[in-house]
XYZ file of C-alpha atoms in Angstrom:
666
model
C 145.782 12.636 187.775
C 143.540 15.296 186.051
C 142.571 15.053 182.344
C 141.144 17.625 179.813
C 137.873 16.926 178.062
C 137.204 18.089 174.424
C 134.455 20.703 173.964
C 132.393 20.162 170.828
C 131.687 23.230 168.533
C 128.042 24.030 168.232
C 126.461 23.530 164.788
C 125.453 27.202 164.464
C 128.940 28.518 165.181
C 130.465 25.977 162.842
C 128.092 27.038 160.049
C 128.903 30.702 160.693
C 132.634 29.983 160.641
C 132.473 28.097 157.366
C 130.419 30.829 155.743
C 132.925 33.467 156.798
C 135.787 31.411 155.394
C 133.965 31.089 152.078
C 133.322 34.853 151.985
C 136.962 35.630 152.728
C 138.043 33.234 149.984
C 135.583 34.779 147.496
C 136.755 38.290 148.319
C 140.371 37.240 147.908
C 139.634 35.597 144.568
C 137.617 38.687 143.476
C 140.486 40.992 144.358
C 142.888 38.760 142.472
C 140.518 38.727 139.469
C 140.131 42.495 139.638
C 143.871 42.927 139.751
C 144.341 40.591 136.805
C 141.507 42.362 134.860
C 143.039 45.751 135.533
C 146.388 44.485 134.347
C 144.670 43.479 131.080
C 142.492 46.651 130.651
C 144.320 49.477 132.376
C 147.205 51.258 130.742
C 149.302 54.329 131.350
C 150.943 54.812 127.967
C 150.371 53.955 124.326
C 152.624 50.882 124.454
C 150.602 49.361 127.287
C 147.394 50.246 125.421
C 148.668 48.487 122.308
C 149.552 45.365 124.333
C 146.189 45.353 126.076
C 144.153 45.593 122.915
C 145.887 42.666 121.207
C 144.013 40.199 123.339
C 140.553 41.448 122.360
C 138.411 40.812 119.279
C 135.920 43.359 117.935
C 132.603 43.009 116.089
C 132.527 43.142 112.309
C 131.211 46.698 112.624
C 134.724 47.959 113.398
C 138.019 47.683 111.572
C 141.068 48.208 113.809
C 144.093 49.860 112.189
C 147.334 51.064 113.777
C 149.027 53.860 111.878
C 151.491 56.626 112.752
C 151.315 55.845 116.473
C 147.500 56.105 116.387
C 145.011 53.334 116.934
C 142.042 53.740 114.564
C 138.606 52.115 114.861
C 136.834 52.560 111.511
C 133.374 51.786 110.172
C 133.020 51.687 106.374
C 129.854 52.219 104.354
C 129.129 51.679 100.664
C 127.172 54.173 98.594
C 126.871 53.525 94.868
C 129.648 50.919 95.278
C 131.956 53.630 96.601
C 133.389 52.972 100.089
C 133.542 55.800 102.583
C 134.350 56.141 106.279
C 131.154 56.628 108.277
C 132.422 56.429 111.864
C 136.041 56.912 112.955
C 137.362 56.678 116.524
C 141.056 57.364 117.047
C 143.344 57.046 120.085
C 146.556 59.021 119.747
C 149.944 58.211 121.303
C 149.118 60.540 124.192
C 145.918 58.494 124.807
C 143.539 61.278 123.609
C 140.323 59.905 122.071
C 138.646 61.660 119.137
C 135.542 60.699 117.094
C 134.078 61.759 113.741
C 130.957 61.017 111.701
C 131.080 61.388 107.902
C 134.159 63.557 108.248
C 132.525 65.881 110.814
C 133.922 65.940 114.343
C 131.591 64.668 117.078
C 131.773 67.111 119.944
C 129.745 65.257 122.569
C 129.312 61.659 123.727
C 126.327 61.393 126.061
C 127.184 64.225 128.477
C 130.934 63.922 128.021
C 132.704 66.525 125.915
C 135.163 65.059 123.418
C 138.300 65.038 123.287
C 138.909 62.949 126.399
C 141.986 61.126 127.744
C 141.455 57.379 128.207
C 143.324 54.938 130.493
C 140.951 51.974 130.411
C 139.711 49.781 127.584
C 136.175 49.892 129.017
C 135.915 53.599 128.270
C 136.807 52.883 124.648
C 134.421 49.913 124.440
C 131.531 52.004 125.801
C 132.114 54.682 123.170
C 132.413 52.111 120.383
C 129.198 50.380 121.492
C 127.416 53.735 121.736
C 128.478 54.684 118.206
C 127.650 51.220 116.906
C 124.014 51.689 117.986
C 124.164 55.045 116.173
C 120.754 56.454 117.245
C 121.701 59.618 119.118
C 125.045 60.078 117.429
C 123.494 60.070 113.975
C 120.871 62.641 114.984
C 123.544 64.981 116.342
C 125.978 64.337 113.543
C 123.342 64.438 110.829
C 122.601 68.010 111.960
C 126.206 68.865 111.166
C 125.786 67.102 107.850
C 122.589 69.089 107.157
C 124.320 72.337 108.077
C 127.055 71.489 105.596
C 124.456 70.867 102.879
C 122.580 74.086 103.751
C 125.758 76.134 103.544
C 126.480 74.632 100.138
C 122.972 75.532 98.926
C 123.343 79.090 100.251
C 126.687 79.494 98.522
C 125.311 78.283 95.191
C 122.053 80.273 95.487
C 123.880 83.559 96.021
C 125.463 83.147 92.586
C 122.093 83.186 90.772
C 120.638 86.363 92.349
C 118.885 88.696 89.918
C 116.961 91.907 90.480
C 113.761 90.163 89.465
C 113.920 87.427 92.075
C 116.066 89.195 94.648
C 113.475 89.358 97.428
C 112.391 85.777 96.883
C 115.973 84.574 97.306
C 116.469 86.767 100.366
C 113.451 85.137 101.983
C 114.621 81.684 100.825
C 118.124 82.190 102.216
C 116.833 83.539 105.509
C 114.716 80.427 105.994
C 117.796 78.304 105.271
C 119.833 80.234 107.832
C 117.085 79.686 110.410
C 117.225 75.938 109.749
C 120.803 75.965 111.004
C 119.812 77.461 114.360
C 118.043 76.210 117.414
C 114.635 77.855 118.074
C 115.968 79.922 120.970
C 118.583 81.438 118.657
C 116.224 82.483 115.847
C 116.845 86.017 114.536
C 114.571 87.603 111.925
C 115.085 90.256 109.268
C 112.924 93.429 109.158
C 110.987 92.175 106.118
C 110.028 88.926 107.841
C 108.932 90.822 110.953
C 106.828 93.201 108.856
C 105.279 90.330 106.889
C 104.553 88.372 110.069
C 103.021 91.433 111.763
C 100.726 92.112 108.804
C 99.535 88.509 108.674
C 99.121 88.246 112.447
C 97.031 91.408 112.803
C 94.896 90.638 109.753
C 94.172 87.057 110.865
C 95.692 85.606 114.057
C 94.182 82.193 113.302
C 95.725 82.096 109.822
C 99.073 83.039 111.323
C 98.769 80.312 113.958
C 97.886 77.769 111.279
C 100.862 78.793 109.130
C 103.305 78.520 112.051
C 101.949 75.143 113.129
C 102.133 73.796 109.579
C 105.943 74.217 109.699
C 106.028 75.372 106.077
C 107.716 78.559 107.247
C 109.739 79.608 110.262
C 107.962 82.672 111.665
C 108.295 84.707 114.886
C 106.338 83.844 117.980
C 103.164 85.951 118.473
C 104.671 87.445 121.647
C 107.463 88.941 119.535
C 104.916 90.542 117.206
C 102.956 91.959 120.136
C 106.121 93.629 121.389
C 106.423 95.374 118.031
C 102.792 96.492 118.259
C 103.358 98.061 121.659
C 106.298 100.079 120.329
C 104.245 101.475 117.432
C 102.011 103.853 119.387
C 99.135 104.354 116.949
C 96.016 103.788 119.041
C 93.200 106.319 118.463
C 92.559 106.334 122.208
C 95.491 108.687 122.755
C 93.910 111.304 120.454
C 90.748 111.968 122.450
C 92.110 114.690 124.694
C 95.831 114.982 123.954
C 97.919 114.523 120.813
C 95.040 115.673 118.615
C 95.399 114.279 115.036
C 98.861 112.910 115.832
C 98.307 109.987 113.461
C 97.399 112.358 110.621
C 100.616 114.302 111.306
C 102.744 111.189 110.872
C 100.804 110.052 107.797
C 101.200 113.480 106.171
C 104.967 113.096 105.680
C 104.595 110.045 103.427
C 101.870 111.501 101.164
C 102.109 113.100 97.742
C 100.484 116.342 96.601
C 97.428 114.637 95.085
C 96.906 112.690 98.314
C 96.490 115.931 100.287
C 93.362 117.128 98.428
C 90.755 115.322 100.475
C 87.100 115.133 101.416
C 86.211 114.539 105.065
C 83.819 111.586 105.484
C 81.774 111.789 108.697
C 79.575 109.012 110.044
C 78.769 107.281 113.311
C 78.677 103.642 114.322
C 76.399 102.493 117.143
C 78.037 100.569 119.975
C 77.015 98.772 123.151
C 77.390 101.159 126.122
C 79.510 99.817 128.970
C 82.768 100.572 130.757
C 85.808 98.482 129.920
C 88.892 98.231 132.146
C 92.112 96.886 130.653
C 95.804 97.441 131.265
C 95.290 100.241 133.763
C 92.820 102.383 131.809
C 89.047 102.625 131.490
C 87.213 103.368 128.240
C 83.534 103.625 127.409
C 82.704 107.148 128.545
C 81.519 109.797 126.111
C 84.128 112.473 125.520
C 81.658 115.332 126.010
C 79.706 114.102 129.046
C 79.812 111.823 132.089
C 77.485 109.287 130.437
C 78.387 106.053 128.722
C 79.044 106.372 124.995
C 76.285 104.944 122.810
C 77.953 105.618 119.451
C 81.301 106.614 117.986
C 81.780 109.510 115.550
C 84.397 108.562 112.960
C 86.243 110.958 110.643
C 87.849 109.541 107.517
C 89.919 111.234 104.810
C 89.308 110.292 101.165
C 91.536 111.806 98.491
C 89.722 113.047 95.390
C 92.654 112.455 93.029
C 94.399 109.377 94.488
C 93.567 106.076 96.234
C 94.566 107.447 99.662
C 91.991 106.938 102.421
C 92.423 106.661 106.165
C 90.552 107.126 109.441
C 92.157 110.030 111.279
C 89.929 110.665 114.297
C 87.512 108.663 116.474
C 85.287 110.222 119.147
C 82.933 108.290 121.489
C 79.710 110.245 122.071
C 76.401 109.943 123.897
C 73.967 112.633 122.800
C 75.148 115.089 120.182
C 73.457 118.299 119.130
C 74.216 120.276 115.972
C 76.357 122.922 117.680
C 78.677 120.343 119.262
C 78.976 118.460 115.977
C 79.780 121.723 114.166
C 82.499 122.573 116.698
C 84.049 119.122 116.274
C 83.842 119.267 112.454
C 85.463 122.693 112.388
C 88.157 121.624 114.867
C 89.084 118.609 112.718
C 89.100 120.656 109.490
C 91.274 123.385 110.979
C 93.624 120.787 112.478
C 94.025 119.060 109.119
C 94.665 122.367 107.381
C 97.392 123.226 109.899
C 99.054 119.881 109.181
C 99.042 120.548 105.430
C 95.948 118.792 104.076
C 93.593 120.617 101.719
C 90.093 119.769 102.923
C 87.787 120.376 99.955
C 84.535 119.386 101.586
C 82.521 117.177 103.921
C 80.312 114.152 103.250
C 77.634 112.980 105.706
C 74.437 110.959 105.597
C 70.950 112.476 105.328
C 70.453 112.950 109.063
C 68.976 116.371 109.886
C 71.566 117.031 112.628
C 74.310 116.839 109.987
C 72.515 119.404 107.792
C 72.040 121.783 110.702
C 75.672 121.391 111.770
C 76.919 122.071 108.225
C 74.660 125.124 107.902
C 76.611 126.784 110.760
C 79.523 127.338 108.380
C 77.401 130.170 106.917
C 76.536 133.362 108.778
C 73.588 133.426 109.335
C 73.272 129.594 109.313
C 71.940 128.279 106.031
C 72.326 124.963 104.219
C 74.395 125.566 101.086
C 76.279 123.554 98.489
C 79.500 125.399 99.306
C 80.718 127.713 102.059
C 83.680 129.982 102.597
C 86.483 127.794 103.870
C 87.177 128.506 107.586
C 90.949 128.257 106.968
C 90.996 130.338 103.749
C 88.059 132.521 102.687
C 89.206 132.427 99.046
C 88.612 128.673 98.854
C 85.228 126.882 98.834
C 84.219 124.218 101.345
C 81.688 121.846 99.763
C 79.044 119.952 101.670
C 77.632 116.750 100.136
C 75.034 114.269 101.318
C 76.142 110.712 100.713
C 74.805 109.426 97.378
C 74.628 105.827 98.670
C 72.370 106.974 101.491
C 70.194 108.928 99.060
C 69.645 105.854 96.865
C 68.480 103.852 99.884
C 66.217 106.734 100.955
C 64.504 106.803 97.537
C 63.897 103.048 97.712
C 62.659 103.263 101.318
C 60.296 106.140 100.471
C 58.785 103.963 97.757
C 58.387 101.040 100.156
C 56.765 103.323 102.744
C 53.964 104.341 100.331
C 51.907 101.275 101.266
C 48.904 103.420 102.177
C 48.967 104.842 98.668
C 49.254 101.484 96.955
C 53.046 101.816 96.476
C 52.624 104.533 93.828
C 54.961 107.414 92.991
C 53.385 110.332 91.092
C 56.309 112.070 89.436
C 56.673 114.564 86.554
C 57.880 113.246 83.235
C 61.602 113.879 82.728
C 61.158 115.723 79.404
C 57.606 117.067 79.633
C 55.292 118.498 82.273
C 53.019 115.440 82.293
C 52.599 113.545 85.561
C 53.497 109.842 85.444
C 52.912 106.976 87.858
C 55.501 104.458 89.053
C 54.087 101.324 90.683
C 56.144 99.129 92.979
C 53.329 96.586 92.895
C 53.995 96.068 89.177
C 57.620 95.235 89.923
C 56.562 92.767 92.613
C 54.094 91.161 90.221
C 56.888 90.889 87.656
C 58.958 89.024 90.250
C 56.067 86.653 91.026
C 55.720 85.867 87.318
C 59.405 85.039 86.868
C 60.435 83.629 90.253
C 59.926 79.996 89.142
C 61.284 80.451 85.598
C 64.665 79.161 84.557
C 65.259 82.072 82.176
C 64.369 85.541 83.464
C 64.352 89.079 82.107
C 64.631 90.608 85.580
C 67.078 88.029 86.884
C 68.456 90.368 89.554
C 65.144 90.734 91.402
C 64.881 88.854 94.688
C 62.347 88.624 97.473
C 64.746 90.411 99.835
C 65.078 93.305 97.382
C 61.297 93.803 97.163
C 60.294 92.872 100.732
C 63.346 93.815 102.839
C 63.419 93.765 106.630
C 64.429 96.853 108.603
C 68.031 95.604 108.756
C 68.085 94.668 105.059
C 66.961 98.185 104.150
C 70.479 99.324 105.068
C 71.985 97.124 102.338
C 72.602 99.177 99.195
C 73.053 96.027 97.074
C 69.393 95.161 97.593
C 68.382 98.664 96.513
C 70.455 98.280 93.333
C 68.566 95.098 92.458
C 65.440 97.260 92.207
C 67.006 100.262 90.444
C 68.555 98.208 87.662
C 68.458 98.392 83.868
C 67.545 94.692 83.874
C 64.292 95.537 85.656
C 63.669 98.288 83.061
C 64.106 95.805 80.188
C 61.927 93.231 81.957
C 59.067 95.729 82.439
C 59.221 96.854 78.800
C 59.296 93.266 77.526
C 56.656 91.687 79.772
C 54.492 94.667 80.780
C 52.106 94.519 77.830
C 52.069 90.701 77.706
C 50.965 90.326 81.331
C 49.060 93.622 81.528
C 51.271 95.125 84.245
C 49.922 98.398 85.585
C 51.849 101.557 84.533
C 54.781 99.399 83.407
C 56.186 101.976 80.952
C 56.084 104.840 83.469
C 57.540 102.579 86.198
C 60.373 101.590 83.866
C 61.083 105.283 83.122
C 61.261 106.166 86.807
C 63.604 103.267 87.593
C 65.731 104.248 84.586
C 66.066 107.853 85.873
C 67.310 106.734 89.294
C 69.507 104.025 87.750
C 71.124 106.533 85.358
C 71.767 108.973 88.211
C 73.448 106.170 90.157
C 75.599 105.180 87.156
C 76.933 108.740 87.013
C 77.661 109.197 90.726
C 79.155 105.730 91.260
C 82.092 105.841 88.828
C 85.166 104.373 90.536
C 87.593 103.977 87.601
C 88.223 106.029 84.444
C 87.563 103.052 82.135
C 84.326 101.860 83.754
C 82.180 103.276 80.937
C 84.196 101.437 78.302
C 84.160 98.228 80.318
C 80.411 98.392 80.981
C 79.688 99.758 77.490
C 77.644 102.459 79.180
C 78.394 106.112 78.325
C 76.785 107.185 81.620
C 79.563 105.392 83.512
C 82.276 107.625 82.090
C 84.078 110.033 84.477
C 82.313 113.365 84.876
C 83.796 116.386 83.069
C 82.894 120.083 82.959
C 82.446 120.134 79.195
C 79.056 121.667 78.194
C 78.553 118.754 75.788
C 79.104 116.135 78.475
C 75.965 113.953 78.518
C 76.329 113.150 82.196
C 76.646 116.801 83.210
C 73.602 117.651 81.103
C 71.658 114.838 82.768
C 72.582 116.064 86.283
C 71.439 119.605 85.453
C 68.206 118.244 84.037
C 67.758 116.070 87.126
C 67.913 119.149 89.375
C 65.074 120.703 87.394
C 63.138 117.433 87.511
C 63.466 117.180 91.303
C 62.309 120.789 91.687
C 59.250 120.116 89.483
C 58.401 116.987 91.441
C 58.732 118.786 94.780
C 56.463 121.601 93.548
C 53.612 119.260 92.527
C 50.360 119.932 94.407
C 49.923 116.299 95.480
C 50.805 115.278 99.039
C 50.826 111.563 98.203
C 53.112 109.464 96.041
C 56.211 111.576 96.467
C 59.578 111.550 98.167
C 59.940 112.838 101.697
C 61.010 116.431 102.242
C 64.453 115.318 103.472
C 65.024 113.051 100.457
C 64.010 115.815 98.021
C 66.458 118.157 99.713
C 69.318 115.644 99.773
C 68.885 114.557 96.123
C 68.684 118.152 94.879
C 71.503 119.391 97.102
C 73.948 116.583 96.288
C 73.348 116.724 92.536
C 74.040 120.466 92.524
C 77.132 119.888 94.666
C 78.534 117.399 92.131
C 78.094 119.950 89.346
C 79.868 122.643 91.398
C 82.694 120.291 92.393
C 83.521 119.231 88.831
C 83.565 122.877 87.699
C 85.850 123.829 90.586
C 88.265 120.929 90.055
C 88.659 121.490 86.320
C 89.336 125.198 86.812
C 91.426 125.231 89.990
C 93.354 121.963 89.644
C 93.335 121.620 85.826
C 91.802 118.161 86.041
C 90.078 116.680 83.008
C 87.547 114.702 85.024
C 86.615 113.562 88.535
C 85.365 110.240 89.886
C 82.232 110.929 91.915
C 82.533 107.666 93.862
C 85.403 109.379 95.731
C 82.708 111.534 97.343
C 80.879 108.717 99.118
C 80.995 107.256 102.612
C 81.132 103.770 101.104
C 84.746 103.326 102.231
C 83.863 104.435 105.744
C 80.990 101.933 105.911
C 83.444 99.294 104.744
C 85.705 100.293 107.634
C 82.806 99.759 110.034
C 82.412 96.280 108.559
C 86.083 95.596 109.251
C 85.614 96.702 112.860
C 82.758 94.233 113.343
C 84.536 91.425 111.526
C 87.810 91.803 113.431
C 85.908 92.033 116.722
C 84.452 88.543 116.262
C 81.623 89.242 113.771
C 79.577 91.225 116.276
C 77.153 93.940 115.208
C 77.210 96.013 118.395
C 80.853 96.310 119.374
C 82.473 98.288 122.177
C 84.688 101.362 122.212
C 87.637 99.193 123.249
C 87.147 96.896 120.259
C 87.024 99.875 117.887
C 90.248 101.266 119.328
C 92.045 97.933 119.096
C 90.879 97.045 115.577
C 91.652 100.535 114.275
C 95.103 100.294 115.842
C 95.695 97.007 113.997
C 94.454 98.462 110.702
C 96.731 101.473 111.097
C 99.656 99.198 111.852
C 98.910 97.118 108.733
C 98.665 100.336 106.716
C 102.015 101.642 107.913
C 104.017 98.409 107.915
C 104.900 97.859 104.265
C 107.127 95.227 102.775
C 110.061 96.283 100.638
C 109.472 96.074 96.882
C 111.992 95.514 94.129
C 110.126 98.175 92.128
C 109.848 100.862 94.824
C 112.802 99.885 96.960
C 112.810 99.735 100.727
C 110.042 101.623 102.520
C 110.656 103.333 105.842
C 108.202 102.572 108.638
C 107.259 105.501 110.852
C 107.192 105.307 114.633
C 104.085 106.817 116.188
C 105.929 108.293 119.127
C 103.610 110.753 120.841
C 106.306 112.236 123.033
C 107.867 115.501 121.991
C 111.499 114.613 121.345
C 114.279 115.826 119.165
C 115.026 113.884 116.011
C 118.225 112.551 117.570
C 116.322 111.186 120.567
C 113.616 109.369 118.624
C 113.981 105.639 118.410
C 114.759 104.507 114.830
C 112.924 101.653 113.188
C 116.154 99.653 113.009
C 116.089 99.285 116.794
C 112.722 97.559 116.572
C 113.610 95.188 113.768
C 117.225 94.534 114.746
C 118.754 91.075 114.945
C 118.404 90.701 118.700
C 114.627 90.200 118.516
C 113.847 86.541 118.991
């Protein structure tokens, strides 16, 4: 009698059931579609691949060709109406895929290394689409194309080598070889490393600009600094140990004429402070526990060749004559032991230098020449710098303000006393300063009213002691009633003529300047310059013996002018007799080159006037490196670069230069 009642499904369960049925149906259809798609795209052999690809169409970019059991996908390009294959993708009968661009094999697709084995059309379609876009592939493949062009250029360039342009082509070819490499694989030749080192140490900013301009491929500055650390040429190592080690290395590359030298001695003032860097401290004076306030610099200047070089640097605080004499003698004896022939010394007009030089005589006495401490049969000359003397004469004239700027000097040919007036020269400048055309065009306000710093500039002194000023005084003196203009012109002409004689730098200067007083000095009795120097010695003696205490040079300037002029006469006589030289150039016996070196120190240290001991050491080290690193020349051939290795090693143990400039330096 019982009956069952139907239970109605809830709406939520019904909705859930229907959704699940739809999901199951979708999954089933997806699996069926996947299976059908795989049947159309997957393959296990070349026959299946060929059947699969028949049902697909490709863009116009590709041409599909089957040949010799290979399926080829080609892209053609026209250049000058000539067809060529740009891209080519091939699938071999063993299903290996290969790709080329312009005949060059493509080794990488994205991060996949080609060749690869394919078993799905999608892999092929991805590669074809990637090549069709062509952005990355062309950049990689164009590199191969560029390498091919570079190699062709190198091959053709090697056929046109000549001795005249050999080094240019070597540089050109090396740059081409570097273009083929990635930056981390750059390798440089010795000549490029030498050239880069020279440019870097002379001007780091210029080197940086040249590298950043990409006109040349040059080494990184860190590579150049490594080379600088290997070349141990810092003067700092010569203070206490390895005395004159740089001069020893330089000696081996010099000729006989280079070894006959004068020793230039001068000091440069520095700012006193200690400097710590790279584990060492500098700034102390070598002879005391005080901070160094100046640096004594010794420079060699050859009398018969262009050779010049700084060979010793000593930081000092206070220096008396005995200590300076000991140092001078130590340097001279050290140079003589090396093989140099030190003919004399040149210093400025400081009294301590005169007293130190006088100690070479026994008892001490200032002389033009002494017995050489290394060989008593040879003379050792002592000369006061002629550049310094010229400035002293000008400064003595400027200091006569209490006397009205007058010089009372004896006439050069007679015993009459003449008057030279600086005020007349200044009045001449005032008359012509606003004129367009001038007789004394070289005169400037700085030359006539110099500051204390400008008094050190020899160029300003030469504007006063000039033949142009002589002509201007003779032409305008009577017209404008200039006081003592004729006698002033004569005095300026005497000093100017003396300077012309002692400042000859080249044998043909006299011919070029059309001035017989600028000819090289000879020992011939008829030589006009030699006769003038002898007459000048007498003139200085007469002037010094005048009874007047006013209007004259200082005692030190009288001594220096007389002493140096006599020394020049003795030197030319000695050189013509002992060395059989026809003439000498007196500008070789000046500290002008040493002052120029001081200017380089200040310039390379950031254009500072008061530089430090550390800056002097570092700049001198760079200058020595630039002096020793020389590029090969097609005239002189390859030049060996010395290693300044301070350690005492056998020749077999010393590191050769090839190890520094070998190909494994990046």
